[in-house]
Coordinates of C-alpha atoms and ligand atoms in Angstrom, one line a residue:
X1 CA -46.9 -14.0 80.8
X2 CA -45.9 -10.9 82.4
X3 CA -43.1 -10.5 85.7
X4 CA -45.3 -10.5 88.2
X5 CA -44.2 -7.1 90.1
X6 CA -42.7 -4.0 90.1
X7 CA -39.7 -3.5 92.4
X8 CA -38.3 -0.4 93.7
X9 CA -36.4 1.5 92.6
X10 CA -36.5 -0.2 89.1
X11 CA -39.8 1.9 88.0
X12 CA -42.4 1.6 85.4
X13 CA -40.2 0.5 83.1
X14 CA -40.0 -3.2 85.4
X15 CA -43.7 -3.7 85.1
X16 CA -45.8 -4.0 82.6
X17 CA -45.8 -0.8 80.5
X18 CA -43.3 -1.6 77.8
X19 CA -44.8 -4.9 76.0
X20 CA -42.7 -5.9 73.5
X21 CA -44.5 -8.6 70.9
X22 CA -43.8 -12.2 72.0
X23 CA -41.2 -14.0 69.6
X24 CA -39.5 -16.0 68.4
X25 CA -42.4 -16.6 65.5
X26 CA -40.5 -14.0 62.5
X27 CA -42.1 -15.1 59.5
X28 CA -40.6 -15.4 55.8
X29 CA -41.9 -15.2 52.3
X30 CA -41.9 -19.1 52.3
X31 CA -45.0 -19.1 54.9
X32 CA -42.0 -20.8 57.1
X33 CA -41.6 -19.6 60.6
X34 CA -38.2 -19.1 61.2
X35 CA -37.5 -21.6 64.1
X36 CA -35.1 -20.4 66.4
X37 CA -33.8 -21.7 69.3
X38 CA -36.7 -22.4 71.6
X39 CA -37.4 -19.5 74.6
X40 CA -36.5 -20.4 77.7
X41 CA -39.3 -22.1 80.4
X42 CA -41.8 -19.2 80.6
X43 CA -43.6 -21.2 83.8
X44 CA -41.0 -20.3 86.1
X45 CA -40.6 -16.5 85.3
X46 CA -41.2 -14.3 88.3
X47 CA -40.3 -11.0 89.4
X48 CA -37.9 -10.6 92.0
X49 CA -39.1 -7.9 94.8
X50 CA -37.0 -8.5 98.1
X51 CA -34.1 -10.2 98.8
X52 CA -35.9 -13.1 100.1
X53 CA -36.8 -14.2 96.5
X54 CA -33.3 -14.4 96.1
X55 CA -32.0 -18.0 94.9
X56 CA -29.2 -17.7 96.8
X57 CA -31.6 -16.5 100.0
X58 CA -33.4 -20.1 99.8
X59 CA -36.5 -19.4 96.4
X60 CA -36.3 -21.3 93.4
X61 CA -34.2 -19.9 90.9
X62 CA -36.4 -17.7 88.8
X63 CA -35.4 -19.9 85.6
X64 CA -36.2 -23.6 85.3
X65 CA -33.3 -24.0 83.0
X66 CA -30.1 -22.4 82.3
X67 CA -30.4 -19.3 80.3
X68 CA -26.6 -18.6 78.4
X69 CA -24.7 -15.6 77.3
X70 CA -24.3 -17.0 73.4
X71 CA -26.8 -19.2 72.3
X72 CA -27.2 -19.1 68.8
X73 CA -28.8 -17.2 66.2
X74 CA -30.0 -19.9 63.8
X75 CA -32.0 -19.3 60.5
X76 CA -34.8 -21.3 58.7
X77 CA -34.5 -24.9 59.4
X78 CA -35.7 -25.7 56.2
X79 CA -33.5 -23.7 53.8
X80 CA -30.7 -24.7 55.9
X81 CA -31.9 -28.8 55.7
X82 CA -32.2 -28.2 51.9
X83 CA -29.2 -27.3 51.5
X84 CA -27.3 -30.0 53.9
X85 CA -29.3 -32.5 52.1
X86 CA -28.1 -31.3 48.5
X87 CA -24.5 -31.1 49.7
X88 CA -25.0 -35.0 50.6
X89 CA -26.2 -35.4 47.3
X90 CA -23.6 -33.9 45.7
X91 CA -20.6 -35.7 47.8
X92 CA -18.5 -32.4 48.2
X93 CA -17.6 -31.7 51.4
X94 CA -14.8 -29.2 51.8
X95 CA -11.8 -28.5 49.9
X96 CA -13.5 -24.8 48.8
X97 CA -16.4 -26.4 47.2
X98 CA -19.2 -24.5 45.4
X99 CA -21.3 -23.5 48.8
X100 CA -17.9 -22.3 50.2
X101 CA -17.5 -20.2 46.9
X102 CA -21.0 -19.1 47.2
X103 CA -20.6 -17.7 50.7
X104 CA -17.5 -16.0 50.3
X105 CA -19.4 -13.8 46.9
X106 CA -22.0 -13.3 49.3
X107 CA -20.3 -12.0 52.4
X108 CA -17.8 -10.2 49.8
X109 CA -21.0 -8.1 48.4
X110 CA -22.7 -7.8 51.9
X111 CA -19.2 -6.4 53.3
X112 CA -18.8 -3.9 50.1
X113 CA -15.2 -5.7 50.1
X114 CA -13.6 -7.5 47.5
X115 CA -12.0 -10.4 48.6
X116 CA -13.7 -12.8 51.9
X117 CA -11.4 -15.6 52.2
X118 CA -13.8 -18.1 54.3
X119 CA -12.0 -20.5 57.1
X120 CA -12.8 -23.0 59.7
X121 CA -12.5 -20.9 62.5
X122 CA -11.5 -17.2 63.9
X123 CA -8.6 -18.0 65.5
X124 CA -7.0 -19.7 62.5
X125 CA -8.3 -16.8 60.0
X126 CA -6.7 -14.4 62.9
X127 CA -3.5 -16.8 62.6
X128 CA -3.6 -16.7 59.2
X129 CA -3.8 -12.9 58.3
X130 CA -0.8 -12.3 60.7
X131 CA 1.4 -14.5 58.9
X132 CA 0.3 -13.1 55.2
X133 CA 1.2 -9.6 56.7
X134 CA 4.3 -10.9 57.5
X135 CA 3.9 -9.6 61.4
X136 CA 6.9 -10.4 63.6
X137 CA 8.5 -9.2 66.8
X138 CA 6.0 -6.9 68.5
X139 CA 2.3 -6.5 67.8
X140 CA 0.3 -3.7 69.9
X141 CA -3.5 -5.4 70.5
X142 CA -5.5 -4.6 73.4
X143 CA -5.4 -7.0 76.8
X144 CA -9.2 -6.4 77.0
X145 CA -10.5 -9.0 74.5
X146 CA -10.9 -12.5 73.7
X147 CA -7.6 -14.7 74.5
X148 CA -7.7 -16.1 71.0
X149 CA -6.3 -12.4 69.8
X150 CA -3.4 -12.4 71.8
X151 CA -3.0 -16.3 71.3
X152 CA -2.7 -16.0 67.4
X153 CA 0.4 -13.8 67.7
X154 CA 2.2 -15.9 70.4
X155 CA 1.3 -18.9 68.7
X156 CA 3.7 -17.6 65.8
X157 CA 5.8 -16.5 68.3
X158 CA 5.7 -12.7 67.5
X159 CA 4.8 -11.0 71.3
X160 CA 1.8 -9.6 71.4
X161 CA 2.1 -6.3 73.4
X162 CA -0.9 -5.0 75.1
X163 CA -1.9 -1.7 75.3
X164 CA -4.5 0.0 77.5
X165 CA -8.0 0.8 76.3
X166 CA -10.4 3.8 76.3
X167 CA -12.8 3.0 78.8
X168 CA -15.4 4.7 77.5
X169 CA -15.0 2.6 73.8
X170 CA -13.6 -0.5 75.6
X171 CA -11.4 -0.3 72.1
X172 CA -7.8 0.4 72.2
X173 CA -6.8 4.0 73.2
X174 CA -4.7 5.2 70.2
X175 CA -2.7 7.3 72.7
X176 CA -1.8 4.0 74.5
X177 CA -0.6 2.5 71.6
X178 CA 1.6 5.2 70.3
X179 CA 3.1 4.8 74.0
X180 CA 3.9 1.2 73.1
X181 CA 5.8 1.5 69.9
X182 CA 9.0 0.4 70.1
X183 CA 11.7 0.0 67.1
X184 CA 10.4 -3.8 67.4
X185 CA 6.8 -3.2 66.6
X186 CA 5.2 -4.3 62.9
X187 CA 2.2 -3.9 63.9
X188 CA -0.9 -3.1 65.2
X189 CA -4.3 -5.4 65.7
X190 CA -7.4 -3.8 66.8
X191 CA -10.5 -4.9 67.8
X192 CA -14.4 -3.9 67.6
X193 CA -15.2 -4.8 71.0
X194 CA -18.4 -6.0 71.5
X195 CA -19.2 -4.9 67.6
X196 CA -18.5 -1.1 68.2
X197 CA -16.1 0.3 65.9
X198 CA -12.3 0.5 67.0
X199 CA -11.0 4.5 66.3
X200 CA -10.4 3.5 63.1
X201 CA -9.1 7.1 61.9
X202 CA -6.6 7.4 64.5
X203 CA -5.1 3.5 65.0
X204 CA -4.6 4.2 60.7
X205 CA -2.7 7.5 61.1
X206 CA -0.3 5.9 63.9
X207 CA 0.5 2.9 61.4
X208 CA 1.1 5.1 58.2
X209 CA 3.5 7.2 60.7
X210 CA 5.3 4.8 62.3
X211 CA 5.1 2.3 58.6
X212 CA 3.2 -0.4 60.8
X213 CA 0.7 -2.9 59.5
X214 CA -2.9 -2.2 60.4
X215 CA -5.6 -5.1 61.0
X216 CA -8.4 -5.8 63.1
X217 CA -10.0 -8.4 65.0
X218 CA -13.6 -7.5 63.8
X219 CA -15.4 -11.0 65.7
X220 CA -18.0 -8.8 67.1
X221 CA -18.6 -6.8 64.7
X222 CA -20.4 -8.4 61.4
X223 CA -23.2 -6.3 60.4
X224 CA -22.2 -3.2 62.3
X225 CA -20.7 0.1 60.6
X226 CA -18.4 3.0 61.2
X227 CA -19.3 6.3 59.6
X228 CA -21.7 4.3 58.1
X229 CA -19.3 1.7 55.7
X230 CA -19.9 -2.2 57.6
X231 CA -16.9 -2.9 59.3
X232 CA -14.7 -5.3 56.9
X233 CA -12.7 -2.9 55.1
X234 CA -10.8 -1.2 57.4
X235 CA -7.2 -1.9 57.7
X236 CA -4.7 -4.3 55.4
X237 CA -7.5 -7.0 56.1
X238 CA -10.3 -7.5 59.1
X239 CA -10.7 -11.1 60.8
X240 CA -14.3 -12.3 61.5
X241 CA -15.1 -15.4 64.0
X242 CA -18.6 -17.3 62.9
X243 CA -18.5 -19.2 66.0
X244 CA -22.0 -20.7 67.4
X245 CA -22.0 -17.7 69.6
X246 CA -21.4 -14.8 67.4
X247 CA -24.3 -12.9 66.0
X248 CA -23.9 -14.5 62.7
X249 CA -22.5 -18.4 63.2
X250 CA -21.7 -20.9 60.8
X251 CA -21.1 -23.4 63.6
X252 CA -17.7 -22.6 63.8
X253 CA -16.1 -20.1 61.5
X254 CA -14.4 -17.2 60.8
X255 CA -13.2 -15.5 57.7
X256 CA -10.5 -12.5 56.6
X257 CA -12.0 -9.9 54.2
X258 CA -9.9 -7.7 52.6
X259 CA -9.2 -4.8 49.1
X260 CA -5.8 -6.3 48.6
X261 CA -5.3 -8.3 45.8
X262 CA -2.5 -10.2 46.6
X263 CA -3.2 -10.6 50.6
X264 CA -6.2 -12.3 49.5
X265 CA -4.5 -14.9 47.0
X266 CA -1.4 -15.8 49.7
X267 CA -4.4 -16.4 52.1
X268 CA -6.2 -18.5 50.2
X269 CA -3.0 -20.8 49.3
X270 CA -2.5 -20.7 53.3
X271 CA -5.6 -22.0 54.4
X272 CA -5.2 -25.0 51.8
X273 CA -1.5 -26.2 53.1
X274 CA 0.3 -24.1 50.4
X275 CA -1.5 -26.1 47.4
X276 CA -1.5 -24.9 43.8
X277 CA -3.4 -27.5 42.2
X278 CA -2.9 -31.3 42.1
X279 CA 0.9 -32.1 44.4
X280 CA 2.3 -28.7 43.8
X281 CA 3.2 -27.0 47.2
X282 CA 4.2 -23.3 46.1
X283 CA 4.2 -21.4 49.8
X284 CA 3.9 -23.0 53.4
X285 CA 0.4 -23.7 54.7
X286 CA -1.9 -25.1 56.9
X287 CA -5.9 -26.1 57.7
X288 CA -7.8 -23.5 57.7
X289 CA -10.5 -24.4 55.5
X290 CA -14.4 -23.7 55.4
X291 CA -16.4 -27.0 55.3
X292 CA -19.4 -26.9 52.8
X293 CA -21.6 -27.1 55.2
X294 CA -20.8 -24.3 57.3
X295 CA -20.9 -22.6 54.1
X296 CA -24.4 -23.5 53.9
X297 CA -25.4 -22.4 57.4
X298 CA -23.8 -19.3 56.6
X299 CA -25.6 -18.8 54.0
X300 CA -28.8 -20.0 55.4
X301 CA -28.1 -17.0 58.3
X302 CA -27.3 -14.3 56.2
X303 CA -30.7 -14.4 54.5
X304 CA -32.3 -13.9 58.3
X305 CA -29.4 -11.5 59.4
X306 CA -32.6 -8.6 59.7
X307 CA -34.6 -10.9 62.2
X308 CA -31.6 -11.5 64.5
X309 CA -30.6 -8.1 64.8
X310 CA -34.4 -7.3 64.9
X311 CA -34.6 -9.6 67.8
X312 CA -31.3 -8.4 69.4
X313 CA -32.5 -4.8 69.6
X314 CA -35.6 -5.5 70.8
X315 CA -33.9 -7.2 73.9
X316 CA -31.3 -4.5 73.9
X317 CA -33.8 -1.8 74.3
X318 CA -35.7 -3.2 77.1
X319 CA -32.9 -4.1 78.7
X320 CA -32.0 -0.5 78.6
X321 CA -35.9 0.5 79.9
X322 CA -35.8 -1.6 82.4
X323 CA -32.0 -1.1 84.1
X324 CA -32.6 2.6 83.0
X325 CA -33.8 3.4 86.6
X326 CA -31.3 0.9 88.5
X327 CA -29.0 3.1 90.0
X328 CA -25.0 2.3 89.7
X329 CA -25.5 0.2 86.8
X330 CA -25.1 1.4 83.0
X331 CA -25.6 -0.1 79.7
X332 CA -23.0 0.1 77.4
X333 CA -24.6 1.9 74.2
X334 CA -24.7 1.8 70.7
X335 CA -24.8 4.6 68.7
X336 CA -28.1 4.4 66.5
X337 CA -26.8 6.2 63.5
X338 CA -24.7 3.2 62.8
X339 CA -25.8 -0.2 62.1
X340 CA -25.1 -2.5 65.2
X341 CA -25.9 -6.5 65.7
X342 CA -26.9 -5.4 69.6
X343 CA -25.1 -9.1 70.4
X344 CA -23.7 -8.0 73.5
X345 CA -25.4 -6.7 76.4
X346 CA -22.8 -5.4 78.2
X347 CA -23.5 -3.8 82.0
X348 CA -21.1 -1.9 83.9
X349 CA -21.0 -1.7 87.5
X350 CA -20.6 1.4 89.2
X351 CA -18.2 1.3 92.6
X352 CA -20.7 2.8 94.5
X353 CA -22.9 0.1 93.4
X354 CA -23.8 -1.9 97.1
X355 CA -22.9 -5.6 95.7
X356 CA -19.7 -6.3 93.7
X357 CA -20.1 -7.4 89.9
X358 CA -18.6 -10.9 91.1
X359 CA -21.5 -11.2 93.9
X360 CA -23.9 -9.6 91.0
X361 CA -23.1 -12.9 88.8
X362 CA -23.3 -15.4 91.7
X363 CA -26.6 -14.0 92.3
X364 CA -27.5 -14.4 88.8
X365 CA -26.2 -17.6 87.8
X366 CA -27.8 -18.9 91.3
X367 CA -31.0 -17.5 89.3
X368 CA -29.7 -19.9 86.0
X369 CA -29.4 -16.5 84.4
X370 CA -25.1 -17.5 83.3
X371 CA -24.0 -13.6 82.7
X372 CA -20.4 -13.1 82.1
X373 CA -17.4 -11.5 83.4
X374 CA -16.3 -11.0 79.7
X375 CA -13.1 -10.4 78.8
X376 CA -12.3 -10.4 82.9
X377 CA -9.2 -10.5 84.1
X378 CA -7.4 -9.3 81.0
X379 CA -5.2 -11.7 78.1
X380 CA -2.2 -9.8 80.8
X381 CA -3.6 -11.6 83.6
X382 CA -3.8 -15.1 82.0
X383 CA -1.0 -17.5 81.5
X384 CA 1.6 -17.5 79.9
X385 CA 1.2 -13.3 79.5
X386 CA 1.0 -13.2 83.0
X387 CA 4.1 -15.0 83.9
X388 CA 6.0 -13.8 80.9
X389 CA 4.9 -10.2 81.7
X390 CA 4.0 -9.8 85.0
X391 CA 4.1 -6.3 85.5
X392 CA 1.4 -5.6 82.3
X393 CA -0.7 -4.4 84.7
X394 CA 0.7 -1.0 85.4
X395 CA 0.2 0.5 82.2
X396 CA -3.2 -1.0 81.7
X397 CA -5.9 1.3 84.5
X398 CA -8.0 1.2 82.2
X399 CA -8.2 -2.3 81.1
X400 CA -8.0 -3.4 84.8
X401 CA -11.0 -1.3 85.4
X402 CA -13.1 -1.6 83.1
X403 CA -12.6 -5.9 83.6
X404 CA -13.6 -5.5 87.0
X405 CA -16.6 -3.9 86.3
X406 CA -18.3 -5.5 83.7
X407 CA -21.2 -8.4 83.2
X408 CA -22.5 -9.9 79.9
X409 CA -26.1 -10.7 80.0
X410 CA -27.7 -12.9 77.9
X411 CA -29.8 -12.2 74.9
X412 CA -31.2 -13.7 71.9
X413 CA -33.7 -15.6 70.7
X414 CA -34.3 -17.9 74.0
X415 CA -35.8 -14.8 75.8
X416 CA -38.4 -12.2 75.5
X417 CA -39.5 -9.0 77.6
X418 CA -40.7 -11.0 80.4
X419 CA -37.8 -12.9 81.0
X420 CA -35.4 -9.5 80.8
X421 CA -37.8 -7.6 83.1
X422 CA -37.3 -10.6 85.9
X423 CA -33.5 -10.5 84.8
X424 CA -33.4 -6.9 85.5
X425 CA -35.5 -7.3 88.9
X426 CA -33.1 -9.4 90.2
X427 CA -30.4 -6.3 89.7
X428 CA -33.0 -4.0 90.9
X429 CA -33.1 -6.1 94.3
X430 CA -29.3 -6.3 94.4
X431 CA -29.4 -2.4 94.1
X432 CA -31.1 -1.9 97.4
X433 CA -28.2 -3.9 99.5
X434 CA -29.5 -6.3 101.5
X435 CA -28.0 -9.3 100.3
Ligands
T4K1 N1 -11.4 -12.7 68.7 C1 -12.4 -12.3 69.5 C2 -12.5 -10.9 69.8 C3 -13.3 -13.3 69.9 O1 -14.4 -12.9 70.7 C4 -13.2 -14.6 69.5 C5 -14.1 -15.6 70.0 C6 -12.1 -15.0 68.7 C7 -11.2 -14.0 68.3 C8 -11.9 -16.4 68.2 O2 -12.8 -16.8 67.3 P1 -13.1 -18.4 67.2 O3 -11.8 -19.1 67.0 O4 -13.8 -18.8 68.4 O5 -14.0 -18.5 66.0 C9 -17.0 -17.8 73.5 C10 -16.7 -18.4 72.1 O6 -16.4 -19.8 72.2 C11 -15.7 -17.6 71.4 O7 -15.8 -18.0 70.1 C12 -15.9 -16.1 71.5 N2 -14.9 -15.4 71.0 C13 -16.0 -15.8 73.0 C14 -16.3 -14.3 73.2 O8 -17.1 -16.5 73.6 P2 -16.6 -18.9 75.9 O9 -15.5 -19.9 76.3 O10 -16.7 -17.8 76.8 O11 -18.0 -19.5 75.8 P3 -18.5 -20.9 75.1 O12 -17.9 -21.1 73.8 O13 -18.4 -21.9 76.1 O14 -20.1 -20.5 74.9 C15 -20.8 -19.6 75.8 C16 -22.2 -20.2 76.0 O15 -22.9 -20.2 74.8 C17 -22.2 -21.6 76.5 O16 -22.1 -21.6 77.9 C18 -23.5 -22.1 76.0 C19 -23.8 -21.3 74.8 N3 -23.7 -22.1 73.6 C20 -22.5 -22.3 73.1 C21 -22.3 -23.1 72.0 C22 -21.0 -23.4 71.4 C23 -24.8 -22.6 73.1 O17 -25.9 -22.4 73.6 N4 -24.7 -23.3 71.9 C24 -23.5 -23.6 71.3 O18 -23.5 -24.2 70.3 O19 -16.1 -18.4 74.4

């Protein structure tokens, strides 16, 4: 079923030029259709062409059900049942069982790394890595990210010290964080915001000059590339979150990959509360183990990785087609001569644009369309940064900027051209002011 109209000022690309084959049927070698998570309510699609079609002006909301920022990818039912089903059989549950071992070869030889040392979530493998690097005092990460970055340092108790990013990356400005070295600093954690590469290059020239410890919070970014090498071996190690909501989920996850040897084998004693075999504690530990059958839905994912990013950048394009001509409002862009998982649709709001980004998601979530004001207002801005460093704020323009501005739209497998060109009528409507 097609949106309905054409609104102006959002062009052709709104109506009904660019159709984009229905989904989410991808089929396998197994004669299996891939079921994915079911596509939202296609009866109550409509294009939105005044402001009087507006939810929040009196219409029903253009979806009959909620449609979220970070609803999983999830591969072949059937493999993945299989599999659960066998790990019943087997009675091994956790405790680095075969499936665990299994997915960390994989992901190792997908990453072109040597070591992935799998855990049970990102925060804990971000927790983790800090602690096997030894980190302490100050740590230079960005304020524009996920709070669980910043949380895994002050957790330990070693003060995470934000520096400002380059807004046209939304990854730390390696300027900024050469600003922020102090004789306390041991190190540096970047991120790949929104899975595009941090400036690798530079962030790596600061820490060998300054004899800091280099990692990165790669969460976003499994499956995407710099210079063409997959993100995972940059830095001392990189830190991957699996969660539901990440492009590639094993329910909850997370993993550190690293080259180094000896990193690898102090994580791995870590994440299994020190343990060397049966009642010998050699180092201290704690929980951060990989349950088998996370394992298996990781593995289960990874052999439909193409489809989701197939999916992904199908929605990412005609998101771009179809906001392309709404003016005041950009898409953040990847570069095509890397890989990218396209998990993010990321908008930025102009301030010329006539309705502010927090009316823009009232309007939308009015429409059950839940964008998101990711990572708005900042780690700075949230407690207890914000009362432990409440003046953050003036050496972070950018960051405060760039927060203000932007809105995450949803994407995935629950929606298809239709539903993004009645998403992106909606902004079209909101572009002409009179809300
Ligand atoms: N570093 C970075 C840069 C990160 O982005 C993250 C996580 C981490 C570290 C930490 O990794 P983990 O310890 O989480 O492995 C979500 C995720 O919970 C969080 O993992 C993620 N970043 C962050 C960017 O997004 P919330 O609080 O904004 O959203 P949440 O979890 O409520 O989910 C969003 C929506 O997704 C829900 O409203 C509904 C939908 N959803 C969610 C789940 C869990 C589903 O449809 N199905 C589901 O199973 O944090």
């Amino acid at each position: 079923m097609k949106a309905k109209g054409v609104v102006t000022g959002l062009g052709a690309a709104v109506g009904a030029s660019h159709d984009l084959p229905k989904q989410p049927s991808v089929g396998n070698s197994e004669g299996d259709a891939m079921k994915l998570v079911k596509e939202v309510a296609a009866t109550s699609y409509k294009a939105a062409r005044s402001a009087a079609d507006l939810s929040i002006n009196g219409a029903p909301p253009m979806f009959a059900e909620p449609i979220h920022v970070g609803r999983p990818n999830i591969g072949n039912h059937k493999r993945f049942l299989q599999r659960a089903s066998d790990i019943l059989d087997s009675g091994w549950l956790s405790n680095n069982g075969p499936i665990a071992q299994e997915f960390e070869q994989r992901i190792a030889a997908f990453l072109g790394v040597k070591h992935c040392v799998a855990m049970c979530n990102g925060t804990i493998a971000l927790e983790i890595a800090t602690r096997a690097l030894e980190l302490k005092g100050e740590v230079i990460v960005p304020s524009y990210t996920f709070i669980a970055t910043a949380h895994a340092l002050q957790w330990q108790e070693i003060t995470p010290i934000f520096a400002d990013i380059d807004p046209a990356t939304h990854n730390l400005d390696p300027a900024a964080v050469w600003r922020m070295i102090t004789p306390r600093t041991t190190g540096i954690v970047g991120v790949h915001l929104w899975g595009r590469a941090s400036h690798v290059q530079e962030l790596e020239a600061i820490a060998s000059e300054h004899k800091l410890r280099l990692m990165f919070d790669a969460s976003h970014g499994f499956g995407c590339s710099l210079d063409g090498q997959l993100v995972g071996g940059f830095g001392e190690c990189e830190v991957f979150s699996f969660h539901a909501t990440k492009f590639f989920n094993t329910f909850e996850g997370g993993a550190v990959v690293t080259n180094n040897d000896t990193l690898a084998e102090k994580m791995r004693l870590m994440r299994n509360f020190g343990f060397s075999g049966y009642d010998n504690v050699i180092y201290p530990g704690t929980n951060g183990k990989m349950t088998e059958i996370s394992a298996a839905m990781g593995l289960t994912n990874l052999e439909d990785l193409d489809d989701f990013v197939a999916i992904n950048r199908r929605n990412y394009q005609c998101y771009r087609d179809a906001i392309a001509s709404v003016p005041g409002l950009s898409l953040l862009q990847y570069n095509e001569s890397e890989r990218n998982n396209y998990q993010y649709v990321v908008v930025e709001v102009a301030p010329y644009f006539p309705v502010s980004r927090d009316r823009i998601v009232e309007v939308l979530h009015a429409e059950n369309v839940l964008a998101r004001k990711y990572f708005w207002p900042g780690c700075h801005n949230m407690e207890p940064y914000r009362s432990y460093y409440p003046h953050a704020g003036l050496v972070l323009p950018n960051t405060t900027r760039v927060a203000e501005r932007v809105v995450v739209l949803p994407t995935g497998s629950a929606l298809n051209a239709d539903a993004i060109r009645g998403i992106a009528s909606i902004l079209g409507v909101l572009a002409l002011g009179k809300v």
